[in-house]
Amino acid sequence: MVDMPDRAKPRFPPDQVPRVTREVREALDAWGVGAETTVVTGGANGTDIVVAEECLARGASSVVCLALPPDEFEQRSVAGREGDWPARFRALLEKSDVRVLPDPPPGDEVFARTNSWIVETGSSLAEVAPHTLVVWNGQEGDGPGGTRDFVHQLGLTGPAPNVRVIDPTPRAYEARQRTEGPKRLLALDGGGIRGVLSLAILRELEQHLQQEHGDDLVLADYFDYIAGTSTGAIIATALAFGKPVTEVQEMYRTLGGKIFSKRLLPFRLRSIYRDGPLARELESFYGPDRTLGDPELRSLLLLVLHNTGTDSPWPVSNCTRAKYNRADRYLKTPPDRNLDLALSPLVRASAAAPVFFPPQEVEIGSNRFVFQDGGITPYNNPALILFLSATLPEYGLAWPTGPDRLLLVSVGTGASAAVHPGLVARQVNLAFNAKNLAAVFMNGASTVQDVLCRSLGLTVGGTEIDREFGSRIGADGVGGQSLFTYVRYNADLSEDGLRAEGVTDAGLRRSLRKLDSVDRIPDLEALGRKIGERADFTRELAGFAPAV
């Protein structure tokens, strides 16, 4: 039912009725509800009335099973909420086969008995298992006979084609999921403490947008979908909550010294750095009890993890329409809906760089998985998987493609190929690989994803990949078809690139390429500012006005 005006914690607030009604229509359309259909409901305000009205509008028959006589039921379960529910209730009764529970038990147990009666009635009318539509946030009700009891009466054990569960929880980002209008995507690379370089670029971008569209604008107002891997996941999550870039920068300046705290030598076989400080800092910065589907997230969010047990990339998003985010996951025992996972451990898992930090365990339903840094997947640069998550129907959104419909902005942490002049084979040993492989994986993955995005989209900004591929600025995608507009902002941390930026000290050039050079944060920020100041945001973002 719709929330009472004085309900402390929203469950089904009145402003969610239009959205829930749209989802009810989608379910009824998918099931082909029409003249051959009979809908059985309990008649209460909210879901019962909405579903019955929508079925009647499609020519279906309606059976209303009331727990109490109509006048008494109206006072108990229809009136008192915002909206014209009493009038709609009376109109529904005039068009329906109205039945009142015989021999009702005393007190609120009457509602639990009515749940059973509705299930029995629906099953008796159906030649096969009836279709079931439930609006439910997965929680206990306020008393006997709530939605959880109804689900129990149905005997459901998991998602099924004839069952649709709709979560009425209000989420700030939910409206961003709709397909109307141009969409803006932001992808943030992994790269350890070099995330401060990305943040400096993002600060220049945010300042430009504020000059164009108002001082209060933050990147969550502009971008509909933000993705991040490793350090990019930390930044992406903060931005998705609507934090201004300056606040994230300040967090990084203090974060580095806290999280890059080395273990005592006997314990470094597990990892160089301790995991406790990072977990505590993330929990403190985002706020306690945050989940992947947190209602206060203002944009869609995608995090890239690596499931070490299955050796598979795990891109997890807060899109409510994604398979493992749909509310029918509440039907499983125990429930395993990704939206309810604690957010900080997921971010911590995405940033669990091998050697540097220990892995992160996450319990999902009846399973416990071990995750490591998303940077060891192919998606250290998450730009392409973000595009696919936004456009493929398998991921729940299916946004339209085209250079005028999608803007994909990709921000790196510095291109840092692990070049070793004069290297000989005998020097490549276990210690050498342990020291360099993480950076090798991350740089290689980022470059490949950048090449793929430039090959599929219309590139409007970005430096040269190499002398053969070039930059592809202004060139159409493969086959002359561009699926999106693409821009890549990154710094060249090679020897030649850093010399060109005026970095003359060889030791400084080496340290800027490391993932844990906390003492070089000011230098990395200065380099990122240069990249942002040289960007032509007006041209590169042309045609993509902010979402607000």
Coordinates of C-alpha atoms in Angstrom, one line a residue:
M1 CA 0.0 0.0 0.0
V2 CA 1.0 3.7 -0.4
D3 CA 2.7 5.1 2.6
M4 CA 0.8 7.0 5.3
P5 CA 1.8 10.7 5.5
D6 CA 3.6 10.1 8.9
R7 CA 5.6 7.1 7.8
A8 CA 9.2 7.6 9.1
K9 CA 11.0 5.5 6.5
P10 CA 9.6 5.6 3.0
R11 CA 8.4 2.3 1.5
F12 CA 5.9 3.2 -1.2
P13 CA 5.7 7.0 -1.2
P14 CA 3.0 8.7 -3.2
D15 CA 5.4 10.2 -5.7
Q16 CA 6.4 6.7 -6.8
V17 CA 2.9 5.8 -7.9
P18 CA 3.4 7.0 -11.5
R19 CA 6.7 5.1 -11.9
V20 CA 5.2 1.9 -10.4
T21 CA 2.2 2.3 -12.6
R22 CA 4.5 2.4 -15.7
E23 CA 6.2 -0.8 -14.6
V24 CA 2.8 -2.4 -13.9
R25 CA 1.8 -1.6 -17.5
E26 CA 5.0 -3.1 -18.8
A27 CA 4.4 -6.3 -17.0
L28 CA 0.8 -6.6 -18.2
D29 CA 1.8 -5.8 -21.7
A30 CA 4.5 -8.5 -21.6
W31 CA 2.0 -11.0 -20.3
G32 CA -0.6 -10.1 -22.9
V33 CA -3.4 -9.3 -20.4
G34 CA -6.7 -8.9 -22.1
A35 CA -10.3 -10.1 -22.4
E36 CA -9.3 -13.7 -21.5
T37 CA -7.7 -12.5 -18.2
T38 CA -9.2 -12.4 -14.7
V39 CA -7.3 -10.3 -12.2
V40 CA -7.7 -11.1 -8.5
T41 CA -6.7 -8.5 -5.9
G42 CA -7.3 -7.5 -2.3
G43 CA -8.7 -4.0 -3.2
A44 CA -6.3 -1.9 -1.0
N45 CA -5.0 1.5 -2.0
G46 CA -1.8 1.4 -4.1
T47 CA -0.9 -1.8 -5.9
D48 CA -4.3 -3.6 -5.7
I49 CA -6.2 -0.7 -7.2
V50 CA -3.6 0.3 -9.8
V51 CA -3.3 -3.3 -11.1
A52 CA -7.0 -3.9 -11.2
E53 CA -7.6 -0.6 -13.1
E54 CA -4.9 -1.4 -15.6
C55 CA -6.3 -4.9 -16.2
L56 CA -9.9 -3.6 -16.6
A57 CA -8.6 -1.0 -19.1
R58 CA -7.4 -4.0 -21.2
G59 CA -10.8 -5.7 -21.1
A60 CA -10.0 -8.1 -18.3
S61 CA -12.4 -9.2 -15.6
S62 CA -11.8 -8.3 -12.0
V63 CA -12.4 -10.2 -8.7
V64 CA -11.8 -8.2 -5.5
C65 CA -11.4 -10.2 -2.4
L66 CA -12.0 -7.9 0.6
A67 CA -10.8 -8.8 4.1
L68 CA -13.7 -6.8 5.6
P69 CA -17.0 -5.4 4.5
P70 CA -16.5 -2.5 2.0
D71 CA -17.2 0.5 4.3
E72 CA -14.9 -0.9 7.0
F73 CA -12.3 -2.0 4.5
E74 CA -12.2 1.5 3.0
Q75 CA -11.5 3.0 6.3
R76 CA -8.8 0.5 7.2
S77 CA -7.0 0.0 3.9
V78 CA -7.9 2.7 1.4
A79 CA -8.5 6.1 3.1
G80 CA -5.9 8.3 4.8
R81 CA -3.3 8.3 2.0
E82 CA -2.4 11.1 -0.4
G83 CA -4.5 10.8 -3.6
D84 CA -8.1 10.0 -4.7
W85 CA -7.9 6.3 -3.5
P86 CA -11.4 6.1 -1.9
A87 CA -13.1 7.3 -5.2
R88 CA -11.0 4.9 -7.2
F89 CA -11.8 2.1 -4.8
R90 CA -15.6 2.6 -5.1
A91 CA -15.3 2.8 -8.9
L92 CA -13.4 -0.5 -8.9
L93 CA -16.0 -2.2 -6.8
E94 CA -18.7 -1.2 -9.3
K95 CA -16.8 -3.0 -12.1
S96 CA -15.8 -6.1 -10.2
D97 CA -17.0 -9.3 -8.7
V98 CA -16.7 -8.3 -5.0
R99 CA -16.3 -11.0 -2.4
V100 CA -15.9 -10.6 1.4
L101 CA -13.9 -13.0 3.4
P102 CA -16.3 -15.5 5.2
D103 CA -15.8 -16.2 8.9
P104 CA -12.9 -13.7 9.3
P105 CA -10.5 -14.3 12.3
P106 CA -10.2 -11.6 14.9
G107 CA -7.8 -8.6 14.7
D108 CA -5.1 -8.2 12.1
E109 CA -4.9 -11.9 11.4
V110 CA -7.8 -11.3 9.0
F111 CA -5.3 -9.8 6.5
A112 CA -3.0 -12.9 6.6
R113 CA -6.1 -15.1 6.0
T114 CA -7.1 -12.9 3.1
N115 CA -3.6 -13.3 1.5
S116 CA -4.2 -17.1 1.5
W117 CA -7.7 -16.6 0.2
I118 CA -6.5 -14.5 -2.7
V119 CA -3.9 -17.1 -3.6
E120 CA -6.5 -19.9 -3.4
T121 CA -9.0 -17.9 -5.5
G122 CA -6.5 -17.1 -8.2
S123 CA -5.2 -20.7 -8.4
S124 CA -8.8 -22.0 -8.7
L125 CA -9.5 -19.7 -11.7
A126 CA -6.3 -20.7 -13.6
E127 CA -5.8 -23.8 -15.6
V128 CA -2.0 -23.4 -15.1
A129 CA 0.0 -21.5 -12.5
P130 CA -1.4 -17.9 -12.3
H131 CA 0.7 -14.9 -13.1
T132 CA 1.6 -12.9 -10.0
L133 CA 2.5 -9.3 -9.7
V134 CA 3.9 -8.0 -6.4
V135 CA 5.0 -4.5 -5.4
W136 CA 7.5 -5.0 -2.6
N137 CA 10.7 -3.7 -1.2
G138 CA 11.8 -7.1 0.2
Q139 CA 11.2 -6.0 3.8
E140 CA 8.8 -7.1 6.5
G141 CA 5.4 -5.4 6.6
D142 CA 4.0 -3.4 9.5
G143 CA 1.9 -6.3 10.8
P144 CA 0.4 -9.6 10.0
G145 CA -0.7 -10.2 6.4
G146 CA 1.9 -8.0 4.7
T147 CA 3.5 -8.5 1.3
R148 CA 6.2 -10.8 2.7
D149 CA 3.4 -13.0 4.0
F150 CA 1.7 -12.9 0.6
V151 CA 4.9 -14.0 -1.1
H152 CA 5.2 -16.8 1.4
Q153 CA 1.6 -17.9 0.7
L154 CA 2.5 -18.1 -3.0
G155 CA 5.3 -20.6 -2.3
L156 CA 7.7 -18.9 -4.7
T157 CA 11.4 -20.0 -4.5
G158 CA 12.9 -17.6 -7.0
P159 CA 12.5 -15.6 -10.2
A160 CA 10.1 -17.0 -12.8
P161 CA 8.6 -15.8 -16.1
N162 CA 5.1 -15.7 -14.6
V163 CA 6.1 -13.5 -11.6
R164 CA 7.0 -9.8 -11.6
V165 CA 8.2 -8.0 -8.5
I166 CA 8.3 -4.2 -8.6
D167 CA 10.3 -2.3 -5.9
P168 CA 8.6 1.0 -5.0
T169 CA 11.7 2.3 -3.2
P170 CA 12.4 5.9 -4.4
R171 CA 15.9 6.2 -5.8
A172 CA 17.3 9.6 -6.9
Y173 CA 18.9 8.1 -10.0
E174 CA 15.9 6.0 -11.2
A175 CA 14.7 8.7 -13.7
R176 CA 18.2 8.6 -15.4
Q177 CA 17.4 5.1 -16.6
R178 CA 14.8 6.2 -19.0
T179 CA 15.7 6.4 -22.7
E180 CA 14.6 9.9 -23.6
G181 CA 17.1 12.5 -24.7
P182 CA 20.9 12.4 -25.2
K183 CA 22.9 10.5 -22.5
R184 CA 26.3 11.3 -21.0
L185 CA 28.7 8.6 -19.8
L186 CA 31.9 9.1 -17.7
A187 CA 34.5 6.3 -17.4
L188 CA 37.4 6.5 -14.9
D189 CA 40.5 4.3 -15.2
G190 CA 42.3 2.5 -12.4
G191 CA 45.8 3.5 -11.4
G192 CA 46.3 3.8 -7.6
I193 CA 47.2 7.1 -6.2
R194 CA 47.5 8.5 -9.7
G195 CA 43.7 8.9 -9.4
V196 CA 44.6 12.4 -8.3
L197 CA 45.7 13.1 -11.9
S198 CA 42.2 12.1 -13.1
L199 CA 40.6 14.3 -10.4
A200 CA 42.6 17.3 -11.5
I201 CA 41.2 16.8 -15.1
L202 CA 37.7 16.3 -13.7
R203 CA 38.0 19.5 -11.7
E204 CA 38.7 21.5 -14.8
L205 CA 35.8 19.8 -16.5
E206 CA 33.5 20.6 -13.6
Q207 CA 34.6 24.2 -13.5
H208 CA 33.8 24.5 -17.2
L209 CA 30.3 23.1 -16.8
Q210 CA 29.7 25.4 -13.8
Q211 CA 30.7 28.4 -15.9
E212 CA 28.3 27.3 -18.6
H213 CA 25.4 26.0 -16.5
G214 CA 25.6 27.4 -13.0
D215 CA 27.9 27.3 -10.0
D216 CA 25.9 24.6 -8.2
L217 CA 26.4 22.0 -10.9
V218 CA 28.3 18.8 -10.0
L219 CA 29.3 16.0 -12.3
A220 CA 26.4 13.8 -11.1
D221 CA 24.1 16.5 -12.6
Y222 CA 25.8 16.2 -16.0
F223 CA 26.6 12.5 -16.4
D224 CA 23.8 10.0 -16.4
Y225 CA 26.1 7.0 -15.9
I226 CA 29.5 7.0 -14.2
A227 CA 31.8 3.9 -14.2
G228 CA 35.1 3.3 -12.4
T229 CA 37.7 0.6 -11.9
S230 CA 40.0 0.4 -8.9
T231 CA 40.9 4.0 -7.9
G232 CA 38.4 5.0 -10.6
A233 CA 35.7 3.1 -8.6
I234 CA 36.5 5.2 -5.5
I235 CA 36.1 8.4 -7.5
A236 CA 33.1 7.3 -9.5
T237 CA 31.2 6.4 -6.3
A238 CA 31.9 9.7 -4.7
L239 CA 30.8 11.6 -7.8
A240 CA 27.7 9.5 -8.2
F241 CA 26.6 10.7 -4.7
G242 CA 26.9 14.2 -6.0
K243 CA 30.1 15.2 -4.2
P244 CA 32.0 18.0 -5.9
V245 CA 35.4 17.2 -7.3
T246 CA 37.1 19.5 -4.8
E247 CA 35.8 17.4 -1.9
V248 CA 37.1 14.1 -3.5
Q249 CA 40.4 15.8 -4.1
E250 CA 40.7 16.7 -0.5
M251 CA 39.8 13.1 0.5
Y252 CA 42.6 11.8 -1.7
R253 CA 45.2 14.2 -0.3
T254 CA 44.5 12.8 3.2
L255 CA 43.7 9.2 2.0
G256 CA 47.1 8.4 0.6
G257 CA 49.1 8.7 3.8
K258 CA 46.5 6.6 5.7
I259 CA 45.9 3.7 3.3
F260 CA 49.5 3.3 2.0
S261 CA 50.6 2.1 5.4
K262 CA 53.0 -0.9 5.1
R263 CA 52.6 -4.1 7.0
L264 CA 55.3 -5.4 9.2
L265 CA 57.7 -7.5 7.2
P266 CA 56.5 -10.9 8.3
F267 CA 53.0 -10.1 7.0
R268 CA 54.0 -8.7 3.6
L269 CA 53.6 -12.2 2.0
R270 CA 49.9 -11.4 2.0
S271 CA 50.1 -7.8 0.8
I272 CA 52.4 -4.8 1.1
Y273 CA 49.8 -2.5 2.6
R274 CA 47.2 -3.1 5.3
D275 CA 43.5 -3.3 4.3
G276 CA 41.8 -1.9 7.4
P277 CA 42.6 1.8 6.8
L278 CA 41.2 1.8 3.2
A279 CA 38.0 0.0 4.3
R280 CA 37.5 2.5 7.2
E281 CA 38.2 5.6 5.1
L282 CA 35.7 4.5 2.4
E283 CA 33.0 3.8 4.9
S284 CA 33.6 7.2 6.6
F285 CA 33.7 9.1 3.3
Y286 CA 30.6 7.6 1.7
G287 CA 28.6 7.3 4.9
P288 CA 27.5 4.3 6.9
D289 CA 25.1 1.7 5.7
R290 CA 25.3 2.7 2.0
T291 CA 24.4 0.0 -0.5
L292 CA 24.9 -0.4 -4.3
G293 CA 21.3 0.7 -4.8
D294 CA 21.5 3.5 -2.2
P295 CA 18.5 5.9 -2.7
E296 CA 20.8 8.9 -2.5
L297 CA 23.0 8.0 -5.5
R298 CA 22.2 10.7 -8.1
S299 CA 23.6 8.9 -11.2
L300 CA 23.9 5.4 -12.4
L301 CA 27.0 3.7 -11.1
L302 CA 29.1 0.9 -12.5
L303 CA 32.0 -0.7 -10.6
V304 CA 34.4 -3.3 -12.1
L305 CA 35.7 -6.1 -9.9
H306 CA 37.6 -9.3 -10.5
N307 CA 36.0 -12.5 -9.0
T308 CA 39.2 -14.4 -8.2
G309 CA 37.3 -17.7 -7.4
T310 CA 35.8 -17.8 -10.9
D311 CA 38.5 -15.8 -12.7
S312 CA 35.9 -13.5 -14.2
P313 CA 35.3 -9.8 -14.6
W314 CA 32.4 -8.7 -12.5
P315 CA 31.0 -5.3 -13.7
V316 CA 28.2 -4.5 -11.1
S317 CA 25.9 -1.6 -11.6
N318 CA 23.0 0.0 -9.7
C319 CA 20.6 -0.2 -12.7
T320 CA 17.4 -1.5 -11.2
R321 CA 16.6 -3.3 -14.4
A322 CA 19.7 -5.5 -14.5
K323 CA 19.2 -9.2 -14.0
Y324 CA 20.7 -9.5 -10.6
N325 CA 19.3 -6.2 -9.4
R326 CA 15.7 -6.9 -10.2
A327 CA 13.3 -7.1 -7.2
D328 CA 12.4 -10.8 -8.0
R329 CA 15.8 -11.7 -6.4
Y330 CA 13.9 -11.2 -3.1
L331 CA 12.0 -14.4 -3.8
K332 CA 15.2 -16.4 -3.3
T333 CA 16.2 -17.8 0.1
P334 CA 18.4 -16.1 1.1
P335 CA 17.7 -13.1 -1.2
D336 CA 20.7 -12.1 -3.4
R337 CA 19.8 -8.8 -4.9
N338 CA 23.0 -6.9 -5.8
L339 CA 21.4 -3.5 -5.0
D340 CA 21.4 -4.5 -1.3
L341 CA 25.1 -5.2 -1.1
A342 CA 27.1 -2.9 1.1
L343 CA 28.8 -0.4 -1.1
S344 CA 32.1 0.3 0.6
P345 CA 33.2 -3.4 0.4
L346 CA 32.4 -3.4 -3.3
V347 CA 34.5 -0.3 -3.9
R348 CA 37.2 -1.8 -1.7
A349 CA 37.2 -5.0 -3.8
S350 CA 37.5 -3.0 -7.0
A351 CA 40.6 -1.3 -5.6
A352 CA 42.2 -4.4 -4.1
A353 CA 45.3 -4.3 -6.3
P354 CA 47.3 -7.6 -6.1
V355 CA 50.5 -7.3 -4.1
F356 CA 49.5 -3.9 -2.8
F357 CA 46.3 -4.9 -0.9
P358 CA 44.7 -8.2 0.2
P359 CA 41.5 -9.4 -1.6
Q360 CA 38.0 -8.6 -0.4
E361 CA 35.4 -11.2 0.6
V362 CA 31.8 -10.3 -0.2
E363 CA 28.7 -12.5 0.8
I364 CA 26.0 -12.6 -1.9
G365 CA 23.0 -14.6 -0.9
S366 CA 24.3 -18.1 0.1
N367 CA 27.6 -17.5 -1.6
R368 CA 30.9 -16.0 -0.4
F369 CA 33.2 -14.7 -3.2
V370 CA 36.7 -13.4 -3.1
F371 CA 37.3 -10.3 -5.2
Q372 CA 40.5 -8.5 -6.4
D373 CA 41.2 -5.3 -8.2
G374 CA 39.1 -4.7 -11.3
G375 CA 42.3 -3.4 -13.0
I376 CA 43.4 -7.0 -13.6
T377 CA 40.4 -7.5 -15.8
P378 CA 40.3 -6.2 -19.4
Y379 CA 38.4 -3.2 -18.1
N380 CA 41.0 -1.2 -16.2
N381 CA 39.7 1.5 -18.6
P382 CA 35.9 0.8 -18.2
A383 CA 34.8 3.0 -21.1
L384 CA 33.7 0.1 -23.4
I385 CA 32.0 -2.0 -20.8
L386 CA 30.2 1.2 -19.7
F387 CA 29.0 1.8 -23.2
L388 CA 27.8 -1.9 -23.5
S389 CA 26.1 -1.7 -20.1
A390 CA 24.2 1.4 -21.2
T391 CA 23.1 0.1 -24.6
L392 CA 22.8 -3.7 -24.5
P393 CA 19.3 -4.9 -23.4
E394 CA 21.0 -7.7 -21.4
Y395 CA 22.1 -5.1 -19.0
G396 CA 18.7 -3.6 -18.6
L397 CA 18.9 -0.1 -20.2
A398 CA 19.1 -0.5 -24.0
W399 CA 19.7 3.3 -24.6
P400 CA 19.7 4.3 -28.2
T401 CA 23.1 4.7 -29.9
G402 CA 24.5 7.3 -32.2
P403 CA 27.0 10.2 -32.0
D404 CA 24.1 12.6 -31.3
R405 CA 22.6 10.3 -28.6
L406 CA 25.5 9.2 -26.5
L407 CA 28.6 11.0 -25.2
L408 CA 31.3 8.9 -23.7
V409 CA 34.0 10.7 -21.7
S410 CA 37.0 8.6 -20.7
V411 CA 39.5 9.9 -18.1
G412 CA 42.8 8.1 -17.5
T413 CA 45.3 8.1 -14.7
G414 CA 48.3 8.6 -17.0
A415 CA 49.6 6.3 -19.7
S416 CA 52.6 4.6 -18.2
A417 CA 54.1 1.8 -20.3
A418 CA 56.7 -0.1 -18.2
V419 CA 59.7 0.6 -20.5
H420 CA 63.0 -0.9 -19.4
P421 CA 65.9 0.2 -21.7
G422 CA 68.7 -2.2 -21.9
L423 CA 66.7 -5.0 -20.3
V424 CA 68.2 -8.6 -20.6
A425 CA 66.3 -11.8 -20.2
R426 CA 68.0 -12.9 -16.9
Q427 CA 66.7 -9.7 -15.2
V428 CA 63.1 -10.8 -15.7
N429 CA 62.6 -12.9 -12.6
L430 CA 59.8 -13.3 -10.0
A431 CA 60.8 -10.1 -8.2
F432 CA 60.8 -8.2 -11.5
N433 CA 57.3 -9.5 -12.4
A434 CA 55.9 -8.9 -9.0
K435 CA 57.0 -5.4 -9.1
N436 CA 55.8 -4.6 -12.7
L437 CA 53.0 -6.9 -13.8
A438 CA 50.1 -4.9 -12.1
A439 CA 51.1 -1.8 -14.0
V440 CA 51.6 -3.8 -17.2
F441 CA 48.1 -5.2 -17.0
M442 CA 46.5 -1.9 -16.2
N443 CA 48.3 0.1 -18.9
G444 CA 47.7 -2.6 -21.6
A445 CA 44.0 -2.9 -20.7
S446 CA 43.5 0.8 -20.7
T447 CA 45.1 1.2 -24.1
V448 CA 43.2 -1.6 -25.7
Q449 CA 39.9 -0.2 -24.5
D450 CA 40.8 3.2 -25.7
V451 CA 41.6 1.8 -29.2
L452 CA 38.2 0.0 -29.3
C453 CA 36.3 3.0 -28.3
R454 CA 38.0 5.1 -31.0
S455 CA 37.2 2.4 -33.5
L456 CA 33.5 2.3 -32.6
G457 CA 32.8 5.9 -31.8
L458 CA 33.3 9.4 -33.3
T459 CA 36.4 10.6 -31.5
V460 CA 36.4 14.3 -30.9
G461 CA 39.4 14.5 -28.5
G462 CA 42.4 12.5 -27.4
T463 CA 46.1 12.2 -28.0
E464 CA 47.8 9.9 -30.5
I465 CA 47.7 6.2 -29.5
D466 CA 50.8 5.3 -31.6
R467 CA 52.3 6.4 -34.9
E468 CA 50.3 3.8 -36.9
F469 CA 46.8 4.1 -35.3
G470 CA 47.1 7.9 -34.7
S471 CA 44.3 9.6 -32.8
R472 CA 41.3 9.0 -35.2
I473 CA 39.9 12.4 -34.3
G474 CA 37.0 13.2 -36.6
A475 CA 37.0 9.7 -38.2
D476 CA 33.8 7.6 -38.3
G477 CA 33.6 4.3 -36.5
V478 CA 34.0 0.8 -38.1
G479 CA 32.0 0.5 -41.3
G480 CA 31.3 4.2 -41.4
Q481 CA 29.0 4.0 -38.4
S482 CA 29.7 5.8 -35.1
L483 CA 27.9 4.4 -32.1
F484 CA 28.7 7.4 -29.8
T485 CA 30.7 10.5 -29.5
Y486 CA 34.0 9.8 -27.7
V487 CA 36.7 11.9 -25.9
R488 CA 39.7 10.6 -24.0
Y489 CA 41.6 12.8 -21.5
N490 CA 44.9 11.4 -20.2
A491 CA 48.5 12.3 -19.5
D492 CA 51.5 10.7 -21.1
L493 CA 53.8 9.5 -18.4
S494 CA 56.5 8.1 -20.6
E495 CA 60.0 9.5 -20.5
D496 CA 59.4 11.7 -23.6
G497 CA 56.0 12.7 -22.5
L498 CA 57.1 13.9 -19.1
R499 CA 60.1 15.7 -20.5
A500 CA 57.7 17.5 -22.9
E501 CA 55.7 18.6 -19.8
G502 CA 58.9 20.1 -18.3
V503 CA 59.7 17.3 -15.8
T504 CA 63.4 17.2 -16.0
D505 CA 64.3 15.2 -12.9
A506 CA 64.7 11.5 -13.8
G507 CA 63.8 10.3 -10.3
L508 CA 60.6 12.4 -10.4
R509 CA 59.6 10.9 -13.8
R510 CA 60.0 7.4 -12.3
S511 CA 58.0 8.1 -9.2
L512 CA 55.1 9.7 -11.2
R513 CA 54.6 6.3 -12.9
K514 CA 54.2 4.4 -9.6
L515 CA 50.8 3.5 -8.2
D516 CA 51.7 4.4 -4.6
S517 CA 53.8 7.6 -4.8
V518 CA 51.8 9.4 -2.2
D519 CA 54.5 12.1 -1.9
R520 CA 54.0 13.0 -5.6
I521 CA 50.3 14.0 -5.2
P522 CA 51.0 17.7 -5.9
D523 CA 53.1 16.9 -9.0
L524 CA 50.3 14.6 -10.3
E525 CA 47.7 17.2 -9.7
A526 CA 49.7 19.8 -11.5
L527 CA 50.1 17.5 -14.5
G528 CA 46.3 16.8 -14.5
R529 CA 45.5 20.5 -14.4
K530 CA 47.6 21.0 -17.5
I531 CA 45.7 18.4 -19.4
G532 CA 42.4 19.8 -18.3
E533 CA 43.4 23.4 -19.1
R534 CA 44.4 22.3 -22.7
A535 CA 41.1 20.5 -23.3
D536 CA 38.5 22.2 -25.6
F537 CA 35.5 21.3 -23.5
T538 CA 33.2 23.6 -25.4
R539 CA 33.9 21.8 -28.7
E540 CA 34.2 18.3 -27.3
L541 CA 31.0 18.4 -25.3
A542 CA 29.0 20.3 -28.0
G543 CA 25.4 19.0 -28.3
F544 CA 25.2 17.4 -24.9
A545 CA 23.5 19.9 -22.5
P546 CA 23.4 18.9 -18.8
A547 CA 20.7 16.6 -17.6
V548 CA 19.3 19.2 -15.1

